[in-house]
Amino acid sequence: MQKIVVLTGAGNSAESGLGTFRAEGGLWAQHRIEDVATPEGFARDPKLVVDFYNARRAQAAEAEPNAGHLALAKLESEFAGDVIVITQNVDDLHEKAGSQKVMHMHGALKSALCAACAHRWPAPLVMAPGDSCPACNRPAARPDIVWFGEMPYDMDEIFRHLSEADIFISIGTSGNVYPAAGFVAEARSAGAETIEFNLEPSLVGNQFEDIRIGSASETLPVWVDEILQKSRS
Ligand code: OAD
């Protein structure tokens, strides 16, 4: 059975109205990474960090999947092989579009995590610093987001999928953040065909065999139809 492994980044959700990080005026131009996306920032000012993710959670709750998300869900439901989406995004637009096999390597806005006992539960729309954990009762709730300096989730399973990939595609990610930026090299060494989808080549763009320049909502549906047609013929 053929396996397609998909990596998505903020560019895949950009056309759903969720800002990217490194664009001019993007999230990291408005907030310092050290303040809102590190364990040290959370220890210094938990309210600032919780409010930052509350705002992003509220925005994501209103957002709708775009044609790029929908194309990936169609690929999963109609492709004869296996399709795995690994996302760096913390929104749930892949799920809203209908994708079932989604791995959130950088965590999820919809989830809360206990910093004391590692229990996870569905996050309320508005979290507050010092919320208590429903399992251990300690006031140690935090957003279930992987911050800089922390280990991304599900890495063993992700590397297993990459080692089994026949096709690896990467969509709307700038190639600044590892380990995700290294997935193309991993997939290539496993013999996968590799394609990047982006408005411009990413920092690791030269490692892909093919690049589709353009917005994900336009390039992805075309590619998905090509693959589905090929797999049926
Ligand atoms: P970036 O903001 O670094 O990059 C977004 C990429 O999407 C850029 O390469 C854009 O060219 C591309 N892009 C923008 N709009 C697009 C569109 N409509 N169609 C296709 N491509 C488009 O975001 P990420 O690479 O996702 O981590 O960032 C990676 C990680 O860094 C994030 O998960 C986050 C951030 O710090 C954490 O918070 C831990």
PDB file of C-alpha atoms and ligand atoms in Angstrom:
ATOM      1  CA  MET A   1       0.000   0.000   0.000  1.00  0.00           C
ATOM      2  CA  GLN A   2       1.327   3.433  -0.953  1.00  0.00           C
ATOM      3  CA  LYS A   3       1.864   6.016   1.767  1.00  0.00           C
ATOM      4  CA  ILE A   4       1.622   9.776   1.381  1.00  0.00           C
ATOM      5  CA  VAL A   5       3.012  11.826   4.260  1.00  0.00           C
ATOM      6  CA  VAL A   6       1.969  15.473   4.394  1.00  0.00           C
ATOM      7  CA  LEU A   7       3.633  18.184   6.490  1.00  0.00           C
ATOM      8  CA  THR A   8       1.703  21.420   6.948  1.00  0.00           C
ATOM      9  CA  GLY A   9       2.673  24.803   8.383  1.00  0.00           C
ATOM     10  CA  ALA A  10       1.074  28.165   9.005  1.00  0.00           C
ATOM     11  CA  GLY A  11       0.828  28.955   5.269  1.00  0.00           C
ATOM     12  CA  ASN A  12      -1.780  26.214   4.913  1.00  0.00           C
ATOM     13  CA  SER A  13      -4.098  28.084   7.307  1.00  0.00           C
ATOM     14  CA  ALA A  14      -3.231  31.592   6.061  1.00  0.00           C
ATOM     15  CA  GLU A  15      -6.141  31.665   3.626  1.00  0.00           C
ATOM     16  CA  SER A  16      -8.476  30.771   6.495  1.00  0.00           C
ATOM     17  CA  GLY A  17      -7.513  34.079   8.064  1.00  0.00           C
ATOM     18  CA  LEU A  18      -4.988  32.764  10.609  1.00  0.00           C
ATOM     19  CA  GLY A  19      -1.748  34.738  10.492  1.00  0.00           C
ATOM     20  CA  THR A  20       1.611  33.103   9.788  1.00  0.00           C
ATOM     21  CA  PHE A  21       4.615  33.619  12.066  1.00  0.00           C
ATOM     22  CA  ARG A  22       7.430  35.021   9.971  1.00  0.00           C
ATOM     23  CA  ALA A  23       5.652  37.144   7.373  1.00  0.00           C
ATOM     24  CA  GLU A  24       6.023  40.917   7.638  1.00  0.00           C
ATOM     25  CA  GLY A  25       3.534  41.851  10.366  1.00  0.00           C
ATOM     26  CA  GLY A  26       3.192  38.143  11.298  1.00  0.00           C
ATOM     27  CA  LEU A  27       2.821  36.778  14.832  1.00  0.00           C
ATOM     28  CA  TRP A  28       6.549  36.932  15.579  1.00  0.00           C
ATOM     29  CA  ALA A  29       6.673  40.580  14.506  1.00  0.00           C
ATOM     30  CA  GLN A  30       3.965  41.366  17.059  1.00  0.00           C
ATOM     31  CA  HIS A  31       5.187  39.206  19.959  1.00  0.00           C
ATOM     32  CA  ARG A  32       8.625  38.106  21.132  1.00  0.00           C
ATOM     33  CA  ILE A  33       9.074  34.322  20.882  1.00  0.00           C
ATOM     34  CA  GLU A  34      10.899  34.359  24.242  1.00  0.00           C
ATOM     35  CA  ASP A  35       7.846  35.962  25.877  1.00  0.00           C
ATOM     36  CA  VAL A  36       5.005  33.809  24.568  1.00  0.00           C
ATOM     37  CA  ALA A  37       6.489  30.581  23.224  1.00  0.00           C
ATOM     38  CA  THR A  38       9.002  29.357  25.780  1.00  0.00           C
ATOM     39  CA  PRO A  39       8.667  27.667  29.195  1.00  0.00           C
ATOM     40  CA  GLU A  40      10.736  30.545  30.652  1.00  0.00           C
ATOM     41  CA  GLY A  41       8.289  33.120  29.263  1.00  0.00           C
ATOM     42  CA  PHE A  42       5.389  31.199  30.832  1.00  0.00           C
ATOM     43  CA  ALA A  43       7.177  31.052  34.208  1.00  0.00           C
ATOM     44  CA  ARG A  44       7.833  34.830  34.046  1.00  0.00           C
ATOM     45  CA  ASP A  45       4.377  35.977  32.980  1.00  0.00           C
ATOM     46  CA  PRO A  46       1.769  33.193  32.765  1.00  0.00           C
ATOM     47  CA  LYS A  47      -1.077  35.642  32.133  1.00  0.00           C
ATOM     48  CA  LEU A  48       0.592  37.122  29.063  1.00  0.00           C
ATOM     49  CA  VAL A  49       1.144  33.640  27.635  1.00  0.00           C
ATOM     50  CA  VAL A  50      -2.315  32.270  28.487  1.00  0.00           C
ATOM     51  CA  ASP A  51      -3.949  35.394  27.013  1.00  0.00           C
ATOM     52  CA  PHE A  52      -1.884  35.045  23.809  1.00  0.00           C
ATOM     53  CA  TYR A  53      -3.170  31.487  23.304  1.00  0.00           C
ATOM     54  CA  ASN A  54      -6.716  32.453  24.406  1.00  0.00           C
ATOM     55  CA  ALA A  55      -6.739  35.004  21.576  1.00  0.00           C
ATOM     56  CA  ARG A  56      -5.418  32.465  19.075  1.00  0.00           C
ATOM     57  CA  ARG A  57      -7.942  29.851  20.313  1.00  0.00           C
ATOM     58  CA  ALA A  58     -10.817  32.308  19.844  1.00  0.00           C
ATOM     59  CA  GLN A  59      -9.617  33.168  16.334  1.00  0.00           C
ATOM     60  CA  ALA A  60      -9.167  29.516  15.383  1.00  0.00           C
ATOM     61  CA  ALA A  61     -12.644  28.651  16.685  1.00  0.00           C
ATOM     62  CA  GLU A  62     -14.120  31.109  14.169  1.00  0.00           C
ATOM     63  CA  ALA A  63     -11.940  30.004  11.232  1.00  0.00           C
ATOM     64  CA  GLU A  64     -13.130  27.729   8.452  1.00  0.00           C
ATOM     65  CA  PRO A  65     -10.989  25.294   6.494  1.00  0.00           C
ATOM     66  CA  ASN A  66      -9.922  26.492   3.046  1.00  0.00           C
ATOM     67  CA  ALA A  67      -9.676  24.613  -0.238  1.00  0.00           C
ATOM     68  CA  GLY A  68      -6.201  23.362   0.712  1.00  0.00           C
ATOM     69  CA  HIS A  69      -7.471  21.636   3.882  1.00  0.00           C
ATOM     70  CA  LEU A  70     -10.460  20.261   1.981  1.00  0.00           C
ATOM     71  CA  ALA A  71      -8.217  18.856  -0.759  1.00  0.00           C
ATOM     72  CA  LEU A  72      -6.133  16.990   1.839  1.00  0.00           C
ATOM     73  CA  ALA A  73      -9.275  15.527   3.431  1.00  0.00           C
ATOM     74  CA  LYS A  74     -10.448  14.402  -0.016  1.00  0.00           C
ATOM     75  CA  LEU A  75      -7.035  12.831  -0.643  1.00  0.00           C
ATOM     76  CA  GLU A  76      -7.309  10.839   2.589  1.00  0.00           C
ATOM     77  CA  SER A  77     -10.808   9.608   1.843  1.00  0.00           C
ATOM     78  CA  GLU A  78     -10.295   8.764  -1.859  1.00  0.00           C
ATOM     79  CA  PHE A  79      -6.660   7.640  -2.165  1.00  0.00           C
ATOM     80  CA  ALA A  80      -6.279   3.862  -2.182  1.00  0.00           C
ATOM     81  CA  GLY A  81      -3.247   4.025   0.111  1.00  0.00           C
ATOM     82  CA  ASP A  82      -2.487   5.659   3.423  1.00  0.00           C
ATOM     83  CA  VAL A  83      -2.440   9.442   3.945  1.00  0.00           C
ATOM     84  CA  ILE A  84      -0.962  10.922   7.132  1.00  0.00           C
ATOM     85  CA  VAL A  85      -1.052  14.630   7.934  1.00  0.00           C
ATOM     86  CA  ILE A  86       1.636  15.897  10.273  1.00  0.00           C
ATOM     87  CA  THR A  87       0.879  19.480  11.174  1.00  0.00           C
ATOM     88  CA  GLN A  88       2.890  22.131  12.958  1.00  0.00           C
ATOM     89  CA  ASN A  89      -0.341  24.095  13.243  1.00  0.00           C
ATOM     90  CA  VAL A  90      -2.177  24.288  16.538  1.00  0.00           C
ATOM     91  CA  ASP A  91      -5.569  25.052  14.951  1.00  0.00           C
ATOM     92  CA  ASP A  92      -8.025  22.250  14.125  1.00  0.00           C
ATOM     93  CA  LEU A  93      -8.749  23.136  10.507  1.00  0.00           C
ATOM     94  CA  HIS A  94      -7.574  19.764   9.160  1.00  0.00           C
ATOM     95  CA  GLU A  95     -10.067  18.042  11.457  1.00  0.00           C
ATOM     96  CA  LYS A  96     -12.805  20.528  10.539  1.00  0.00           C
ATOM     97  CA  ALA A  97     -12.148  19.727   6.880  1.00  0.00           C
ATOM     98  CA  GLY A  98     -12.583  16.009   7.574  1.00  0.00           C
ATOM     99  CA  SER A  99      -9.007  14.690   7.802  1.00  0.00           C
ATOM    100  CA  GLN A 100      -8.853  11.790  10.265  1.00  0.00           C
ATOM    101  CA  LYS A 101      -5.187  10.928  10.536  1.00  0.00           C
ATOM    102  CA  VAL A 102      -3.726  14.165  11.847  1.00  0.00           C
ATOM    103  CA  MET A 103      -0.723  14.453  14.139  1.00  0.00           C
ATOM    104  CA  HIS A 104      -0.231  17.768  15.949  1.00  0.00           C
ATOM    105  CA  MET A 105       3.519  17.783  16.515  1.00  0.00           C
ATOM    106  CA  HIS A 106       3.451  21.285  18.092  1.00  0.00           C
ATOM    107  CA  GLY A 107       0.357  20.678  20.220  1.00  0.00           C
ATOM    108  CA  ALA A 108      -3.200  21.965  19.899  1.00  0.00           C
ATOM    109  CA  LEU A 109      -5.148  25.010  21.063  1.00  0.00           C
ATOM    110  CA  LYS A 110      -8.103  22.770  21.890  1.00  0.00           C
ATOM    111  CA  SER A 111      -6.076  20.882  24.472  1.00  0.00           C
ATOM    112  CA  ALA A 112      -4.885  21.804  27.977  1.00  0.00           C
ATOM    113  CA  LEU A 113      -1.926  20.155  29.683  1.00  0.00           C
ATOM    114  CA  CYS A 114      -1.059  19.781  33.352  1.00  0.00           C
ATOM    115  CA  ALA A 115       2.516  20.931  33.931  1.00  0.00           C
ATOM    116  CA  ALA A 116       2.557  18.866  37.133  1.00  0.00           C
ATOM    117  CA  CYS A 117       1.181  15.454  36.112  1.00  0.00           C
ATOM    118  CA  ALA A 118       1.059  15.667  32.266  1.00  0.00           C
ATOM    119  CA  HIS A 119      -2.683  14.959  32.178  1.00  0.00           C
ATOM    120  CA  ARG A 120      -4.446  16.379  29.072  1.00  0.00           C
ATOM    121  CA  TRP A 121      -8.054  17.513  28.739  1.00  0.00           C
ATOM    122  CA  PRO A 122     -10.145  19.635  26.342  1.00  0.00           C
ATOM    123  CA  ALA A 123      -9.192  23.274  26.922  1.00  0.00           C
ATOM    124  CA  PRO A 124     -11.989  25.726  27.733  1.00  0.00           C
ATOM    125  CA  LEU A 125     -12.252  28.561  25.217  1.00  0.00           C
ATOM    126  CA  VAL A 126     -10.726  30.883  27.829  1.00  0.00           C
ATOM    127  CA  MET A 127      -8.007  29.490  30.083  1.00  0.00           C
ATOM    128  CA  ALA A 128      -6.738  31.348  33.162  1.00  0.00           C
ATOM    129  CA  PRO A 129      -3.332  31.130  34.808  1.00  0.00           C
ATOM    130  CA  GLY A 130      -3.492  28.797  37.782  1.00  0.00           C
ATOM    131  CA  ASP A 131      -6.479  26.803  36.493  1.00  0.00           C
ATOM    132  CA  SER A 132      -6.426  23.470  38.260  1.00  0.00           C
ATOM    133  CA  CYS A 133      -5.865  20.113  36.652  1.00  0.00           C
ATOM    134  CA  PRO A 134      -8.981  17.891  36.715  1.00  0.00           C
ATOM    135  CA  ALA A 135      -6.790  14.842  37.438  1.00  0.00           C
ATOM    136  CA  CYS A 136      -4.399  15.984  40.194  1.00  0.00           C
ATOM    137  CA  ASN A 137      -6.114  19.218  41.283  1.00  0.00           C
ATOM    138  CA  ARG A 138      -2.886  21.192  41.283  1.00  0.00           C
ATOM    139  CA  PRO A 139      -3.069  24.732  39.814  1.00  0.00           C
ATOM    140  CA  ALA A 140      -0.782  23.769  36.957  1.00  0.00           C
ATOM    141  CA  ALA A 141      -2.867  24.021  33.775  1.00  0.00           C
ATOM    142  CA  ARG A 142      -1.084  25.374  30.700  1.00  0.00           C
ATOM    143  CA  PRO A 143      -1.870  25.493  26.985  1.00  0.00           C
ATOM    144  CA  ASP A 144      -0.939  22.183  25.354  1.00  0.00           C
ATOM    145  CA  ILE A 145       1.471  23.860  22.974  1.00  0.00           C
ATOM    146  CA  VAL A 146       5.042  22.723  22.309  1.00  0.00           C
ATOM    147  CA  TRP A 147       7.233  25.723  23.091  1.00  0.00           C
ATOM    148  CA  PHE A 148      10.762  26.413  21.940  1.00  0.00           C
ATOM    149  CA  GLY A 149      13.109  24.240  23.950  1.00  0.00           C
ATOM    150  CA  GLU A 150      10.476  21.492  24.351  1.00  0.00           C
ATOM    151  CA  MET A 151      10.279  18.194  22.501  1.00  0.00           C
ATOM    152  CA  PRO A 152       7.681  18.021  19.679  1.00  0.00           C
ATOM    153  CA  TYR A 153       5.063  15.300  20.079  1.00  0.00           C
ATOM    154  CA  ASP A 154       4.924  11.851  18.482  1.00  0.00           C
ATOM    155  CA  MET A 155       8.414  11.977  16.997  1.00  0.00           C
ATOM    156  CA  ASP A 156       8.943   8.192  16.978  1.00  0.00           C
ATOM    157  CA  GLU A 157       5.726   7.622  15.082  1.00  0.00           C
ATOM    158  CA  ILE A 158       6.438  10.527  12.731  1.00  0.00           C
ATOM    159  CA  PHE A 159       9.882   9.190  11.820  1.00  0.00           C
ATOM    160  CA  ARG A 160       8.352   5.766  11.238  1.00  0.00           C
ATOM    161  CA  HIS A 161       5.851   7.285   8.798  1.00  0.00           C
ATOM    162  CA  LEU A 162       8.633   9.222   7.040  1.00  0.00           C
ATOM    163  CA  SER A 163      10.683   6.053   6.660  1.00  0.00           C
ATOM    164  CA  GLU A 164       7.682   4.395   4.973  1.00  0.00           C
ATOM    165  CA  ALA A 165       6.703   7.331   2.756  1.00  0.00           C
ATOM    166  CA  ASP A 166       6.330   6.908  -0.999  1.00  0.00           C
ATOM    167  CA  ILE A 167       5.424  10.573  -1.411  1.00  0.00           C
ATOM    168  CA  PHE A 168       6.243  13.406   0.981  1.00  0.00           C
ATOM    169  CA  ILE A 169       4.707  16.843   0.515  1.00  0.00           C
ATOM    170  CA  SER A 170       5.313  19.954   2.570  1.00  0.00           C
ATOM    171  CA  ILE A 171       2.850  22.835   2.498  1.00  0.00           C
ATOM    172  CA  GLY A 172       3.173  26.423   3.705  1.00  0.00           C
ATOM    173  CA  THR A 173       6.111  26.059   6.055  1.00  0.00           C
ATOM    174  CA  SER A 174       9.212  28.219   5.962  1.00  0.00           C
ATOM    175  CA  GLY A 175      11.801  25.591   6.917  1.00  0.00           C
ATOM    176  CA  ASN A 176      13.020  27.622   9.906  1.00  0.00           C
ATOM    177  CA  VAL A 177      12.060  25.190  12.661  1.00  0.00           C
ATOM    178  CA  TYR A 178      13.534  21.731  13.248  1.00  0.00           C
ATOM    179  CA  PRO A 179      12.841  18.855  13.453  1.00  0.00           C
ATOM    180  CA  ALA A 180      10.055  19.545  10.886  1.00  0.00           C
ATOM    181  CA  ALA A 181      12.481  21.251   8.479  1.00  0.00           C
ATOM    182  CA  GLY A 182      14.499  18.020   8.419  1.00  0.00           C
ATOM    183  CA  PHE A 183      11.591  15.794   7.364  1.00  0.00           C
ATOM    184  CA  VAL A 184      12.278  16.262   3.637  1.00  0.00           C
ATOM    185  CA  ALA A 185      15.806  14.874   4.031  1.00  0.00           C
ATOM    186  CA  GLU A 186      14.468  11.948   6.040  1.00  0.00           C
ATOM    187  CA  ALA A 187      11.762  11.148   3.475  1.00  0.00           C
ATOM    188  CA  ARG A 188      14.202  11.448   0.577  1.00  0.00           C
ATOM    189  CA  SER A 189      16.642   9.076   2.197  1.00  0.00           C
ATOM    190  CA  ALA A 190      13.740   6.619   2.504  1.00  0.00           C
ATOM    191  CA  GLY A 191      13.233   6.939  -1.270  1.00  0.00           C
ATOM    192  CA  ALA A 192      10.109   9.139  -1.253  1.00  0.00           C
ATOM    193  CA  GLU A 193       9.183  11.512  -4.046  1.00  0.00           C
ATOM    194  CA  THR A 194       9.193  15.011  -2.489  1.00  0.00           C
ATOM    195  CA  ILE A 195       7.186  18.109  -3.397  1.00  0.00           C
ATOM    196  CA  GLU A 196       6.996  21.525  -1.760  1.00  0.00           C
ATOM    197  CA  PHE A 197       3.920  23.781  -1.942  1.00  0.00           C
ATOM    198  CA  ASN A 198       4.617  27.398  -1.033  1.00  0.00           C
ATOM    199  CA  LEU A 199       4.319  30.977  -2.256  1.00  0.00           C
ATOM    200  CA  GLU A 200       8.116  30.915  -2.589  1.00  0.00           C
ATOM    201  CA  PRO A 201      10.833  28.305  -2.040  1.00  0.00           C
ATOM    202  CA  SER A 202      11.362  27.691   1.683  1.00  0.00           C
ATOM    203  CA  LEU A 203      14.759  27.605   3.383  1.00  0.00           C
ATOM    204  CA  VAL A 204      14.949  23.879   2.580  1.00  0.00           C
ATOM    205  CA  GLY A 205      13.258  24.235  -0.823  1.00  0.00           C
ATOM    206  CA  ASN A 206      16.323  23.027  -2.725  1.00  0.00           C
ATOM    207  CA  GLN A 207      15.982  19.605  -1.071  1.00  0.00           C
ATOM    208  CA  PHE A 208      12.652  18.886  -2.799  1.00  0.00           C
ATOM    209  CA  GLU A 209      12.472  17.274  -6.227  1.00  0.00           C
ATOM    210  CA  ASP A 210       9.565  19.448  -7.273  1.00  0.00           C
ATOM    211  CA  ILE A 211       8.022  22.710  -6.143  1.00  0.00           C
ATOM    212  CA  ARG A 212       4.554  24.053  -6.785  1.00  0.00           C
ATOM    213  CA  ILE A 213       4.620  27.815  -6.365  1.00  0.00           C
ATOM    214  CA  GLY A 214       1.327  29.441  -5.442  1.00  0.00           C
ATOM    215  CA  SER A 215      -1.250  29.591  -2.694  1.00  0.00           C
ATOM    216  CA  ALA A 216      -2.116  26.246  -1.132  1.00  0.00           C
ATOM    217  CA  SER A 217      -5.826  26.713  -1.835  1.00  0.00           C
ATOM    218  CA  GLU A 218      -5.029  26.755  -5.558  1.00  0.00           C
ATOM    219  CA  THR A 219      -2.075  24.403  -5.970  1.00  0.00           C
ATOM    220  CA  LEU A 220      -3.212  21.610  -3.634  1.00  0.00           C
ATOM    221  CA  PRO A 221      -6.612  20.797  -5.186  1.00  0.00           C
ATOM    222  CA  VAL A 222      -4.935  20.543  -8.607  1.00  0.00           C
ATOM    223  CA  TRP A 223      -2.228  18.202  -7.312  1.00  0.00           C
ATOM    224  CA  VAL A 224      -4.691  16.068  -5.343  1.00  0.00           C
ATOM    225  CA  ASP A 225      -6.808  15.557  -8.455  1.00  0.00           C
ATOM    226  CA  GLU A 226      -3.670  14.588 -10.415  1.00  0.00           C
ATOM    227  CA  ILE A 227      -2.679  11.989  -7.790  1.00  0.00           C
ATOM    228  CA  LEU A 228      -6.189  10.555  -7.521  1.00  0.00           C
ATOM    229  CA  GLN A 229      -6.461  10.280 -11.286  1.00  0.00           C
ATOM    230  CA  LYS A 230      -3.036   8.594 -11.496  1.00  0.00           C
ATOM    231  CA  SER A 231      -3.896   6.133  -8.734  1.00  0.00           C
ATOM    232  CA  ARG A 232      -7.139   5.150 -10.461  1.00  0.00           C
ATOM    233  CA  SER A 233      -5.604   4.585 -13.893  1.00  0.00           C
TER     234      SER A 233
HETATM  235  P1  OAD B   1       6.127  30.511   9.021  1.00  0.00           P
HETATM  236  O1  OAD B   1       5.372  31.750   9.326  1.00  0.00           O
HETATM  237  O2  OAD B   1       7.564  30.431   9.424  1.00  0.00           O
HETATM  238  O3  OAD B   1       6.080  30.214   7.454  1.00  0.00           O
HETATM  239  C1  OAD B   1       4.885  30.224   6.719  1.00  0.00           C
HETATM  240  C2  OAD B   1       5.202  29.769   5.311  1.00  0.00           C
HETATM  241  O4  OAD B   1       3.975  29.679   4.594  1.00  0.00           O
HETATM  242  C3  OAD B   1       6.106  30.712   4.505  1.00  0.00           C
HETATM  243  O5  OAD B   1       7.118  29.942   3.882  1.00  0.00           O
HETATM  244  C4  OAD B   1       5.159  31.350   3.472  1.00  0.00           C
HETATM  245  O6  OAD B   1       5.815  31.610   2.240  1.00  0.00           O
HETATM  246  C5  OAD B   1       4.126  30.237   3.301  1.00  0.00           C
HETATM  247  N1  OAD B   1       2.782  30.707   2.890  1.00  0.00           N
HETATM  248  C6  OAD B   1       2.100  31.797   3.325  1.00  0.00           C
HETATM  249  N2  OAD B   1       0.865  31.850   2.780  1.00  0.00           N
HETATM  250  C7  OAD B   1       0.744  30.745   1.990  1.00  0.00           C
HETATM  251  C8  OAD B   1      -0.292  30.223   1.155  1.00  0.00           C
HETATM  252  N3  OAD B   1      -1.455  30.850   1.029  1.00  0.00           N
HETATM  253  N4  OAD B   1      -0.070  29.071   0.478  1.00  0.00           N
HETATM  254  C9  OAD B   1       1.139  28.427   0.598  1.00  0.00           C
HETATM  255  N5  OAD B   1       2.143  28.865   1.365  1.00  0.00           N
HETATM  256  C10 OAD B   1       1.975  30.017   2.054  1.00  0.00           C
HETATM  257  O7  OAD B   1       5.276  29.294   9.657  1.00  0.00           O
HETATM  258  P2  OAD B   1       5.723  27.788   9.931  1.00  0.00           P
HETATM  259  O8  OAD B   1       6.748  27.334   8.973  1.00  0.00           O
HETATM  260  O9  OAD B   1       4.491  26.990  10.065  1.00  0.00           O
HETATM  261  O10 OAD B   1       6.104  26.843  16.246  1.00  0.00           O
HETATM  262  O11 OAD B   1       6.390  27.934  11.359  1.00  0.00           O
HETATM  263  C11 OAD B   1       6.903  26.781  11.976  1.00  0.00           C
HETATM  264  C12 OAD B   1       6.796  26.899  13.470  1.00  0.00           C
HETATM  265  O12 OAD B   1       7.419  28.106  13.913  1.00  0.00           O
HETATM  266  C13 OAD B   1       5.375  27.034  13.987  1.00  0.00           C
HETATM  267  O13 OAD B   1       4.745  25.800  14.181  1.00  0.00           O
HETATM  268  C14 OAD B   1       5.547  27.747  15.285  1.00  0.00           C
HETATM  269  C15 OAD B   1       6.538  28.790  14.829  1.00  0.00           C
HETATM  270  O14 OAD B   1       7.338  29.365  15.777  1.00  0.00           O
HETATM  271  C16 OAD B   1       5.878  27.025  17.563  1.00  0.00           C
HETATM  272  O15 OAD B   1       5.182  27.917  18.018  1.00  0.00           O
HETATM  273  C17 OAD B   1       6.558  26.008  18.428  1.00  0.00           C
END
